[in-house]
Amino acid sequence: MTLAQNIQKAAEAFNRAEFIVVSTGSGISRESGIHTFREAQTGLWEKYDPEELATPQAYYRNPDFVWKWYQYRFGLVSDAEPNPGHYAVAELESLVSRLVLLTQNIDNLHARAGSTDVVELHGNISRFKCSVNCQGDPTVIDLNTIDHDEDHAPHCPYCDALVRPDVVWFGENLPAAAIDRAFAVSAQCDLMLVVGTSGIVQPAASLPMLARRSGAVVIEVNPNPSQITPLAHIFLQGPSGEVLPRLVDAVREARSG
Ligand code: BV8
Ligand code: ZN
């Protein structure tokens, strides 16, 4: 089947579904100019493996170095704009009766594109917290209220422990509320749209299988086959910035038809 035929088939599945979950990975932000996790990093950071840096061990071994990496990425994210793929996901909310968005991304672009119910599985790079959560979990620290610079990890104003990005590092548990909600909605939905993830990082990668086992239609959008593709009922092969707007147009037409 052609991509156009598969998009039509996907739109019909959307119109039969009552409860839709969208699950996104770094690929949906690729057309906003943000490199995906498995792509080589650029510039100063190209010789470092993100999976080595995004860990508590790396941070406590060399806090200023990892802090600088996050400040650099925070700058890239702040300069980036949501792309048509983010806007298409936001528009889907108004076309279906119930939609929950689960994202592995920490770039805040779904919220900036207008999505209203976003479950951030891996936190948010624009939020910072006390590394020991001295005032409760999480103890969010507003960087504008403390002295800090791009090169040195700041200290908590309450307890003097290091301040860190409010993101989930490898080897750390996901926020309980986020992962509990993600498992619950994945088991209840009629349709899961999986966009821009290689399906490698757990436990996020197990959500599409949970949805499929619970009877949901699984639709994947990715320019390349991934670990998710074998369990997708419909594979829309292409960049999400192009495919998702076409899918939303087809859903809108099928609804009005
Ligand atoms: C956990 C925030 C319980 C930080 C991220 C051994 C020791 C310790 C742990 C493990 C271990 N073995 C396995 C684990 C579990 C580990 C894991 O899964 N590791 C993997 C590497 C095997 N997971 C964890 O540690 C998680 N916690 O399990 O807790 C626990 C506790 C203690 C000990 C054990 C277990 C925490 C995982 C969260 C890590 N934090 N981000 C930061 O960003 O700095 S994950 C990070 O990587 C991203 O957030 C993202 O989620 C992930 C990358 O995945 P993708 O989003 O899929 O990106 P990727 O590059 O892989 O793929 C991009 C896709 O886009 C591709 O398919 C590409 O084709 C596609 N694409 C490209 N262009 C486009 C496109 N798609 C659409 N349009 C385009 N234009
Ligand atoms: Zn503190």
mmCIF file of C-alpha atoms and ligand atoms in Angstrom:
data_model
loop_
_atom_site.group_PDB
_atom_site.id
_atom_site.type_symbol
_atom_site.label_atom_id
_atom_site.label_comp_id
_atom_site.label_asym_id
_atom_site.label_seq_id
_atom_site.Cartn_x
_atom_site.Cartn_y
_atom_site.Cartn_z
ATOM 1 C CA MET A 1 0.000 0.000 0.000
ATOM 2 C CA THR A 2 1.127 3.546 -0.698
ATOM 3 C CA LEU A 3 1.684 6.098 2.063
ATOM 4 C CA ALA A 4 -1.484 7.900 0.918
ATOM 5 C CA GLN A 5 -3.535 4.692 1.195
ATOM 6 C CA ASN A 6 -2.068 3.976 4.644
ATOM 7 C CA ILE A 7 -2.872 7.511 5.789
ATOM 8 C CA GLN A 8 -6.475 6.978 4.664
ATOM 9 C CA LYS A 9 -6.613 3.662 6.527
ATOM 10 C CA ALA A 10 -5.158 5.337 9.633
ATOM 11 C CA ALA A 11 -7.728 8.160 9.443
ATOM 12 C CA GLU A 12 -10.566 5.635 9.375
ATOM 13 C CA ALA A 13 -9.084 3.903 12.443
ATOM 14 C CA PHE A 14 -8.917 7.314 14.180
ATOM 15 C CA ASN A 15 -12.597 7.907 13.480
ATOM 16 C CA ARG A 16 -13.579 4.567 14.988
ATOM 17 C CA ALA A 17 -11.515 5.230 18.144
ATOM 18 C CA GLU A 18 -12.947 6.808 21.301
ATOM 19 C CA PHE A 19 -9.741 7.164 23.336
ATOM 20 C CA ILE A 20 -6.436 7.963 21.639
ATOM 21 C CA VAL A 21 -2.939 7.998 23.135
ATOM 22 C CA VAL A 22 -0.081 9.642 21.236
ATOM 23 C CA SER A 23 3.423 8.565 22.298
ATOM 24 C CA THR A 24 6.378 10.590 20.977
ATOM 25 C CA GLY A 25 10.167 10.385 21.009
ATOM 26 C CA SER A 26 12.935 12.714 19.905
ATOM 27 C CA GLY A 27 12.176 12.137 16.201
ATOM 28 C CA ILE A 28 9.142 14.469 16.345
ATOM 29 C CA SER A 29 11.512 17.319 17.279
ATOM 30 C CA ARG A 30 14.037 16.499 14.544
ATOM 31 C CA GLU A 31 12.416 18.949 12.074
ATOM 32 C CA SER A 32 12.676 21.633 14.756
ATOM 33 C CA GLY A 33 16.434 21.204 14.395
ATOM 34 C CA ILE A 34 16.924 19.233 17.614
ATOM 35 C CA HIS A 35 19.136 16.180 17.084
ATOM 36 C CA THR A 36 17.720 12.838 18.119
ATOM 37 C CA PHE A 37 19.439 10.899 20.842
ATOM 38 C CA ARG A 38 21.074 8.323 18.615
ATOM 39 C CA GLU A 39 22.372 10.853 16.136
ATOM 40 C CA ALA A 40 25.917 11.997 16.687
ATOM 41 C CA GLN A 41 26.014 15.156 18.716
ATOM 42 C CA THR A 42 27.514 18.249 17.145
ATOM 43 C CA GLY A 43 30.289 20.618 17.995
ATOM 44 C CA LEU A 44 32.021 20.416 21.351
ATOM 45 C CA TRP A 45 29.841 17.501 22.422
ATOM 46 C CA GLU A 46 30.278 15.273 19.373
ATOM 47 C CA LYS A 47 32.758 12.995 21.107
ATOM 48 C CA TYR A 48 30.488 12.352 24.083
ATOM 49 C CA ASP A 49 27.779 9.704 24.242
ATOM 50 C CA PRO A 50 24.538 11.185 25.632
ATOM 51 C CA GLU A 51 23.861 7.926 27.415
ATOM 52 C CA GLU A 52 27.120 8.432 29.316
ATOM 53 C CA LEU A 53 26.372 12.051 30.176
ATOM 54 C CA ALA A 54 22.665 11.681 31.061
ATOM 55 C CA THR A 55 23.400 9.736 34.269
ATOM 56 C CA PRO A 56 23.663 10.607 37.981
ATOM 57 C CA GLN A 57 27.198 9.167 37.983
ATOM 58 C CA ALA A 58 28.354 11.623 35.311
ATOM 59 C CA TYR A 59 26.742 14.529 37.168
ATOM 60 C CA TYR A 60 28.227 13.805 40.565
ATOM 61 C CA ARG A 61 31.606 12.953 39.035
ATOM 62 C CA ASN A 62 31.794 16.264 37.161
ATOM 63 C CA PRO A 63 28.803 18.500 37.918
ATOM 64 C CA ASP A 64 30.072 21.584 36.087
ATOM 65 C CA PHE A 65 30.752 19.589 32.900
ATOM 66 C CA VAL A 66 27.280 17.980 32.803
ATOM 67 C CA TRP A 67 25.679 21.293 33.858
ATOM 68 C CA LYS A 68 27.344 22.974 30.854
ATOM 69 C CA TRP A 69 25.963 20.239 28.548
ATOM 70 C CA TYR A 70 22.432 20.839 29.807
ATOM 71 C CA GLN A 71 22.780 24.610 29.557
ATOM 72 C CA TYR A 72 23.973 24.131 25.943
ATOM 73 C CA ARG A 73 20.997 21.868 25.125
ATOM 74 C CA PHE A 74 18.610 24.217 26.975
ATOM 75 C CA GLY A 75 19.859 26.976 24.662
ATOM 76 C CA LEU A 76 19.207 24.835 21.562
ATOM 77 C CA VAL A 77 15.710 23.969 22.797
ATOM 78 C CA SER A 78 14.869 27.567 23.720
ATOM 79 C CA ASP A 79 15.918 28.729 20.218
ATOM 80 C CA ALA A 80 13.897 25.936 18.544
ATOM 81 C CA GLU A 81 10.297 26.273 17.400
ATOM 82 C CA PRO A 82 7.592 23.602 17.349
ATOM 83 C CA ASN A 83 7.285 22.116 13.835
ATOM 84 C CA PRO A 84 4.143 21.103 11.852
ATOM 85 C CA GLY A 85 4.292 17.671 13.511
ATOM 86 C CA HIS A 86 3.880 19.184 17.004
ATOM 87 C CA TYR A 87 1.053 21.419 15.771
ATOM 88 C CA ALA A 88 -0.698 18.480 14.110
ATOM 89 C CA VAL A 89 -0.649 16.522 17.407
ATOM 90 C CA ALA A 90 -2.067 19.576 19.197
ATOM 91 C CA GLU A 91 -4.823 19.894 16.560
ATOM 92 C CA LEU A 92 -5.767 16.227 16.946
ATOM 93 C CA GLU A 93 -7.058 17.082 20.434
ATOM 94 C CA SER A 94 -9.956 19.019 18.900
ATOM 95 C CA LEU A 95 -10.767 16.262 16.386
ATOM 96 C CA VAL A 96 -11.123 13.269 18.715
ATOM 97 C CA SER A 97 -13.201 12.710 21.842
ATOM 98 C CA ARG A 98 -10.309 11.938 24.202
ATOM 99 C CA LEU A 99 -6.533 12.231 23.701
ATOM 100 C CA VAL A 100 -3.569 11.894 26.062
ATOM 101 C CA LEU A 101 -0.033 12.707 24.914
ATOM 102 C CA LEU A 102 2.915 10.794 26.380
ATOM 103 C CA THR A 103 6.341 12.172 25.477
ATOM 104 C CA GLN A 104 9.880 10.990 26.104
ATOM 105 C CA ASN A 105 11.069 14.441 25.057
ATOM 106 C CA ILE A 106 12.287 17.059 27.516
ATOM 107 C CA ASP A 107 12.160 19.973 25.048
ATOM 108 C CA ASN A 108 8.732 21.405 25.994
ATOM 109 C CA LEU A 109 7.815 21.765 22.287
ATOM 110 C CA HIS A 110 4.476 19.919 22.589
ATOM 111 C CA ALA A 111 3.276 22.392 25.252
ATOM 112 C CA ARG A 112 4.561 25.304 23.142
ATOM 113 C CA ALA A 113 2.584 23.928 20.167
ATOM 114 C CA GLY A 114 -0.626 23.961 22.236
ATOM 115 C CA SER A 115 -1.004 20.363 23.465
ATOM 116 C CA THR A 116 -2.848 20.580 26.801
ATOM 117 C CA ASP A 117 -2.521 17.137 28.403
ATOM 118 C CA VAL A 118 1.173 16.215 28.148
ATOM 119 C CA VAL A 119 2.669 13.445 30.297
ATOM 120 C CA GLU A 120 6.431 14.144 30.467
ATOM 121 C CA LEU A 121 7.949 10.704 31.014
ATOM 122 C CA HIS A 122 11.537 11.978 31.203
ATOM 123 C CA GLY A 123 11.036 15.435 32.731
ATOM 124 C CA ASN A 124 11.688 18.839 31.235
ATOM 125 C CA ILE A 125 15.021 20.507 30.478
ATOM 126 C CA SER A 126 13.632 23.950 31.330
ATOM 127 C CA ARG A 127 12.858 22.887 34.917
ATOM 128 C CA PHE A 128 15.540 22.597 37.652
ATOM 129 C CA LYS A 129 15.442 21.034 41.120
ATOM 130 C CA CYS A 130 17.447 20.489 44.298
ATOM 131 C CA SER A 131 19.372 17.230 43.772
ATOM 132 C CA VAL A 132 18.196 15.951 47.184
ATOM 133 C CA ASN A 133 14.635 17.378 46.926
ATOM 134 C CA CYS A 134 15.111 18.908 50.378
ATOM 135 C CA GLN A 135 11.659 20.587 50.380
ATOM 136 C CA GLY A 136 9.770 17.612 48.841
ATOM 137 C CA ASP A 137 9.860 15.764 45.516
ATOM 138 C CA PRO A 138 10.515 17.681 43.357
ATOM 139 C CA THR A 139 12.013 20.765 45.023
ATOM 140 C CA VAL A 140 11.813 22.994 41.949
ATOM 141 C CA ILE A 141 14.391 25.800 41.905
ATOM 142 C CA ASP A 142 13.748 28.906 39.789
ATOM 143 C CA LEU A 143 17.182 29.780 38.381
ATOM 144 C CA ASN A 144 16.121 33.430 38.124
ATOM 145 C CA THR A 145 16.026 33.585 41.931
ATOM 146 C CA ILE A 146 19.582 32.344 42.538
ATOM 147 C CA ASP A 147 23.057 33.388 41.416
ATOM 148 C CA HIS A 148 24.184 31.045 38.661
ATOM 149 C CA ASP A 149 26.107 30.912 35.389
ATOM 150 C CA GLU A 150 26.344 28.550 32.427
ATOM 151 C CA ASP A 151 29.613 27.020 33.542
ATOM 152 C CA HIS A 152 29.011 26.018 37.138
ATOM 153 C CA ALA A 153 26.340 23.820 38.650
ATOM 154 C CA PRO A 154 24.580 26.061 41.224
ATOM 155 C CA HIS A 155 23.686 25.124 44.794
ATOM 156 C CA CYS A 156 20.273 24.830 46.416
ATOM 157 C CA PRO A 157 19.322 28.004 48.332
ATOM 158 C CA TYR A 158 17.705 25.868 51.059
ATOM 159 C CA CYS A 159 20.290 23.140 51.729
ATOM 160 C CA ASP A 160 23.320 23.976 49.559
ATOM 161 C CA ALA A 161 23.148 20.620 47.691
ATOM 162 C CA LEU A 162 23.785 20.726 43.938
ATOM 163 C CA VAL A 163 20.953 21.910 41.673
ATOM 164 C CA ARG A 164 20.244 19.623 38.683
ATOM 165 C CA PRO A 165 17.965 19.575 35.627
ATOM 166 C CA ASP A 166 14.537 18.065 36.405
ATOM 167 C CA VAL A 167 15.033 15.274 33.854
ATOM 168 C CA VAL A 168 15.167 11.478 34.265
ATOM 169 C CA TRP A 169 18.699 10.136 33.865
ATOM 170 C CA PHE A 170 19.577 6.595 32.773
ATOM 171 C CA GLY A 171 19.343 4.312 35.782
ATOM 172 C CA GLU A 172 16.793 6.608 37.475
ATOM 173 C CA ASN A 173 13.133 5.763 37.933
ATOM 174 C CA LEU A 174 10.587 7.764 35.970
ATOM 175 C CA PRO A 175 8.290 10.041 38.010
ATOM 176 C CA ALA A 176 5.748 7.657 39.574
ATOM 177 C CA ALA A 177 2.713 9.753 38.612
ATOM 178 C CA ALA A 178 3.881 9.974 34.988
ATOM 179 C CA ILE A 179 4.693 6.295 34.470
ATOM 180 C CA ASP A 180 1.585 5.118 36.347
ATOM 181 C CA ARG A 181 -0.621 7.307 34.148
ATOM 182 C CA ALA A 182 1.266 6.189 31.020
ATOM 183 C CA PHE A 183 0.706 2.498 31.780
ATOM 184 C CA ALA A 184 -2.955 3.117 32.667
ATOM 185 C CA VAL A 185 -3.849 5.059 29.502
ATOM 186 C CA SER A 186 -1.832 2.672 27.284
ATOM 187 C CA ALA A 187 -3.888 -0.249 28.631
ATOM 188 C CA GLN A 188 -7.206 1.594 28.164
ATOM 189 C CA CYS A 189 -6.853 3.359 24.806
ATOM 190 C CA ASP A 190 -8.441 2.182 21.525
ATOM 191 C CA LEU A 191 -5.624 3.571 19.407
ATOM 192 C CA MET A 192 -1.980 4.491 20.034
ATOM 193 C CA LEU A 193 -0.095 6.734 17.599
ATOM 194 C CA VAL A 194 3.673 6.237 18.102
ATOM 195 C CA VAL A 195 5.825 8.986 16.585
ATOM 196 C CA GLY A 196 9.596 9.379 16.242
ATOM 197 C CA THR A 197 10.977 6.830 18.652
ATOM 198 C CA SER A 198 13.472 4.033 18.033
ATOM 199 C CA GLY A 199 11.717 2.029 20.767
ATOM 200 C CA ILE A 200 14.958 1.298 22.610
ATOM 201 C CA VAL A 201 14.660 3.199 25.903
ATOM 202 C CA GLN A 202 12.643 1.447 28.592
ATOM 203 C CA PRO A 203 10.098 1.610 30.114
ATOM 204 C CA ALA A 204 8.660 4.017 27.479
ATOM 205 C CA ALA A 205 9.409 1.493 24.729
ATOM 206 C CA SER A 206 7.070 -1.077 26.313
ATOM 207 C CA LEU A 207 3.959 1.151 26.079
ATOM 208 C CA PRO A 208 3.016 0.333 22.445
ATOM 209 C CA MET A 209 3.127 -3.419 23.171
ATOM 210 C CA LEU A 210 0.905 -2.857 26.218
ATOM 211 C CA ALA A 211 -1.552 -0.930 24.041
ATOM 212 C CA ARG A 212 -1.556 -3.616 21.353
ATOM 213 C CA ARG A 213 -2.038 -6.422 23.909
ATOM 214 C CA SER A 214 -4.960 -4.445 25.337
ATOM 215 C CA GLY A 215 -6.659 -4.405 21.944
ATOM 216 C CA ALA A 216 -5.633 -0.984 20.650
ATOM 217 C CA VAL A 217 -4.795 -0.231 17.023
ATOM 218 C CA VAL A 218 -1.099 0.788 16.905
ATOM 219 C CA ILE A 219 -0.023 3.263 14.228
ATOM 220 C CA GLU A 220 3.635 4.314 13.855
ATOM 221 C CA VAL A 221 5.094 7.401 12.141
ATOM 222 C CA ASN A 222 8.845 7.220 11.497
ATOM 223 C CA PRO A 223 11.051 7.704 8.398
ATOM 224 C CA ASN A 224 12.847 4.480 9.382
ATOM 225 C CA PRO A 225 11.692 1.119 10.712
ATOM 226 C CA SER A 226 12.163 0.890 14.497
ATOM 227 C CA GLN A 227 11.712 -1.639 17.297
ATOM 228 C CA ILE A 228 8.050 -0.581 17.298
ATOM 229 C CA THR A 229 7.397 -1.260 13.584
ATOM 230 C CA PRO A 230 6.866 -5.047 13.957
ATOM 231 C CA LEU A 231 3.963 -4.446 16.329
ATOM 232 C CA ALA A 232 2.347 -1.570 14.428
ATOM 233 C CA HIS A 233 -0.873 -2.360 12.538
ATOM 234 C CA ILE A 234 -0.165 0.613 10.230
ATOM 235 C CA PHE A 235 3.333 2.010 9.520
ATOM 236 C CA LEU A 236 3.322 5.532 8.026
ATOM 237 C CA GLN A 237 6.886 5.787 6.748
ATOM 238 C CA GLY A 238 8.045 9.380 6.534
ATOM 239 C CA PRO A 239 9.109 12.404 8.571
ATOM 240 C CA SER A 240 6.467 13.362 11.144
ATOM 241 C CA GLY A 241 6.532 17.034 10.099
ATOM 242 C CA GLU A 242 5.135 15.925 6.714
ATOM 243 C CA VAL A 243 3.090 12.839 7.607
ATOM 244 C CA LEU A 244 1.198 14.123 10.676
ATOM 245 C CA PRO A 245 -0.384 17.173 8.973
ATOM 246 C CA ARG A 246 -1.556 14.864 6.148
ATOM 247 C CA LEU A 247 -2.984 12.447 8.711
ATOM 248 C CA VAL A 248 -4.837 15.244 10.536
ATOM 249 C CA ASP A 249 -6.276 16.491 7.210
ATOM 250 C CA ALA A 250 -7.515 12.952 6.434
ATOM 251 C CA VAL A 251 -9.026 12.598 9.945
ATOM 252 C CA ARG A 252 -10.807 15.930 9.567
ATOM 253 C CA GLU A 253 -12.158 14.934 6.118
ATOM 254 C CA ALA A 254 -13.272 11.480 7.297
ATOM 255 C CA ARG A 255 -15.130 13.102 10.197
ATOM 256 C CA SER A 256 -16.890 15.678 8.062
ATOM 257 C CA GLY A 257 -17.574 13.106 5.282
HETATM 258 C C1 BV8 B 1 14.651 3.001 34.359
HETATM 259 C C2 BV8 B 1 16.216 12.515 29.593
HETATM 260 C C3 BV8 B 1 14.342 1.692 36.294
HETATM 261 C C4 BV8 B 1 17.662 12.850 29.809
HETATM 262 C C5 BV8 B 1 16.228 10.214 28.744
HETATM 263 C C6 BV8 B 1 21.314 -0.996 32.520
HETATM 264 C C7 BV8 B 1 21.546 -0.155 33.608
HETATM 265 C C8 BV8 B 1 20.635 0.824 33.980
HETATM 266 C C9 BV8 B 1 19.452 0.957 33.259
HETATM 267 C C10 BV8 B 1 19.247 0.114 32.181
HETATM 268 C C11 BV8 B 1 20.152 -0.856 31.807
HETATM 269 N N1 BV8 B 1 19.649 -1.504 30.723
HETATM 270 C C12 BV8 B 1 18.458 -0.971 30.401
HETATM 271 C C13 BV8 B 1 18.197 -0.006 31.287
HETATM 272 C C14 BV8 B 1 17.022 0.807 31.334
HETATM 273 C C15 BV8 B 1 17.342 2.123 30.623
HETATM 274 C C16 BV8 B 1 17.328 1.874 29.135
HETATM 275 O O1 BV8 B 1 16.258 1.686 28.581
HETATM 276 N N2 BV8 B 1 18.495 1.896 28.494
HETATM 277 C C17 BV8 B 1 18.513 1.677 27.066
HETATM 278 C C18 BV8 B 1 19.608 2.535 26.436
HETATM 279 C C19 BV8 B 1 18.715 0.192 26.818
HETATM 280 N N3 BV8 B 1 16.268 2.996 31.021
HETATM 281 C C20 BV8 B 1 16.410 3.740 32.104
HETATM 282 O O2 BV8 B 1 17.431 3.833 32.755
HETATM 283 C C21 BV8 B 1 15.157 4.476 32.534
HETATM 284 N N4 BV8 B 1 14.930 4.228 33.931
HETATM 285 O O3 BV8 B 1 14.645 2.034 33.656
HETATM 286 O O4 BV8 B 1 14.429 2.968 35.727
HETATM 287 C C22 BV8 B 1 15.758 1.302 36.601
HETATM 288 C C23 BV8 B 1 16.373 1.907 37.657
HETATM 289 C C24 BV8 B 1 17.677 1.512 37.969
HETATM 290 C C25 BV8 B 1 18.339 0.532 37.199
HETATM 291 C C26 BV8 B 1 17.677 -0.051 36.113
HETATM 292 C C27 BV8 B 1 16.385 0.343 35.800
HETATM 293 C C28 BV8 B 1 15.311 5.959 32.321
HETATM 294 C C29 BV8 B 1 15.307 6.248 30.857
HETATM 295 C C30 BV8 B 1 15.211 7.760 30.644
HETATM 296 C C31 BV8 B 1 16.555 8.309 30.244
HETATM 297 N N5 BV8 B 1 16.425 9.745 29.931
HETATM 298 N N6 BV8 B 1 16.090 11.541 28.508
HETATM 299 C C32 BV8 B 1 18.219 13.673 28.674
HETATM 300 O O5 BV8 B 1 17.593 13.749 27.602
HETATM 301 O O6 BV8 B 1 19.285 14.263 28.877
HETATM 302 S S1 BV8 B 1 16.019 9.123 27.471
HETATM 303 C C33 BV8 B 1 16.511 9.894 26.033
HETATM 304 O O7 BV8 B 1 16.786 8.865 25.125
HETATM 305 C C34 BV8 B 1 15.433 10.692 25.375
HETATM 306 O O8 BV8 B 1 14.615 11.363 26.278
HETATM 307 C C35 BV8 B 1 14.662 9.686 24.609
HETATM 308 O O9 BV8 B 1 13.591 9.227 25.342
HETATM 309 C C36 BV8 B 1 15.619 8.554 24.472
HETATM 310 C C37 BV8 B 1 15.982 8.342 23.042
HETATM 311 O O10 BV8 B 1 14.968 7.617 22.548
HETATM 312 P P1 BV8 B 1 14.174 8.158 21.278
HETATM 313 O O11 BV8 B 1 13.337 9.297 21.680
HETATM 314 O O12 BV8 B 1 13.533 6.989 20.708
HETATM 315 O O13 BV8 B 1 15.305 8.728 20.335
HETATM 316 P P2 BV8 B 1 16.209 7.905 19.356
HETATM 317 O O14 BV8 B 1 17.311 8.789 18.958
HETATM 318 O O15 BV8 B 1 16.500 6.577 19.971
HETATM 319 O O16 BV8 B 1 15.256 7.637 18.098
HETATM 320 C C38 BV8 B 1 14.827 8.731 17.328
HETATM 321 C C39 BV8 B 1 13.831 8.154 16.341
HETATM 322 O O17 BV8 B 1 13.311 9.242 15.578
HETATM 323 C C40 BV8 B 1 14.459 7.182 15.342
HETATM 324 O O18 BV8 B 1 13.626 6.035 15.247
HETATM 325 C C41 BV8 B 1 14.443 7.955 14.028
HETATM 326 O O19 BV8 B 1 14.234 7.114 12.914
HETATM 327 C C42 BV8 B 1 13.261 8.846 14.229
HETATM 328 N N7 BV8 B 1 13.263 10.070 13.411
HETATM 329 C C43 BV8 B 1 14.324 10.718 12.869
HETATM 330 N N8 BV8 B 1 13.879 11.800 12.174
HETATM 331 C C44 BV8 B 1 12.519 11.806 12.293
HETATM 332 C C45 BV8 B 1 12.129 10.715 13.078
HETATM 333 N N9 BV8 B 1 10.845 10.440 13.371
HETATM 334 C C46 BV8 B 1 9.907 11.268 12.861
HETATM 335 N N10 BV8 B 1 10.202 12.344 12.095
HETATM 336 C C47 BV8 B 1 11.492 12.642 11.793
HETATM 337 N N11 BV8 B 1 11.769 13.714 11.025
HETATM 338 ZN ZN ZN B 2 17.916 21.606 48.691
#
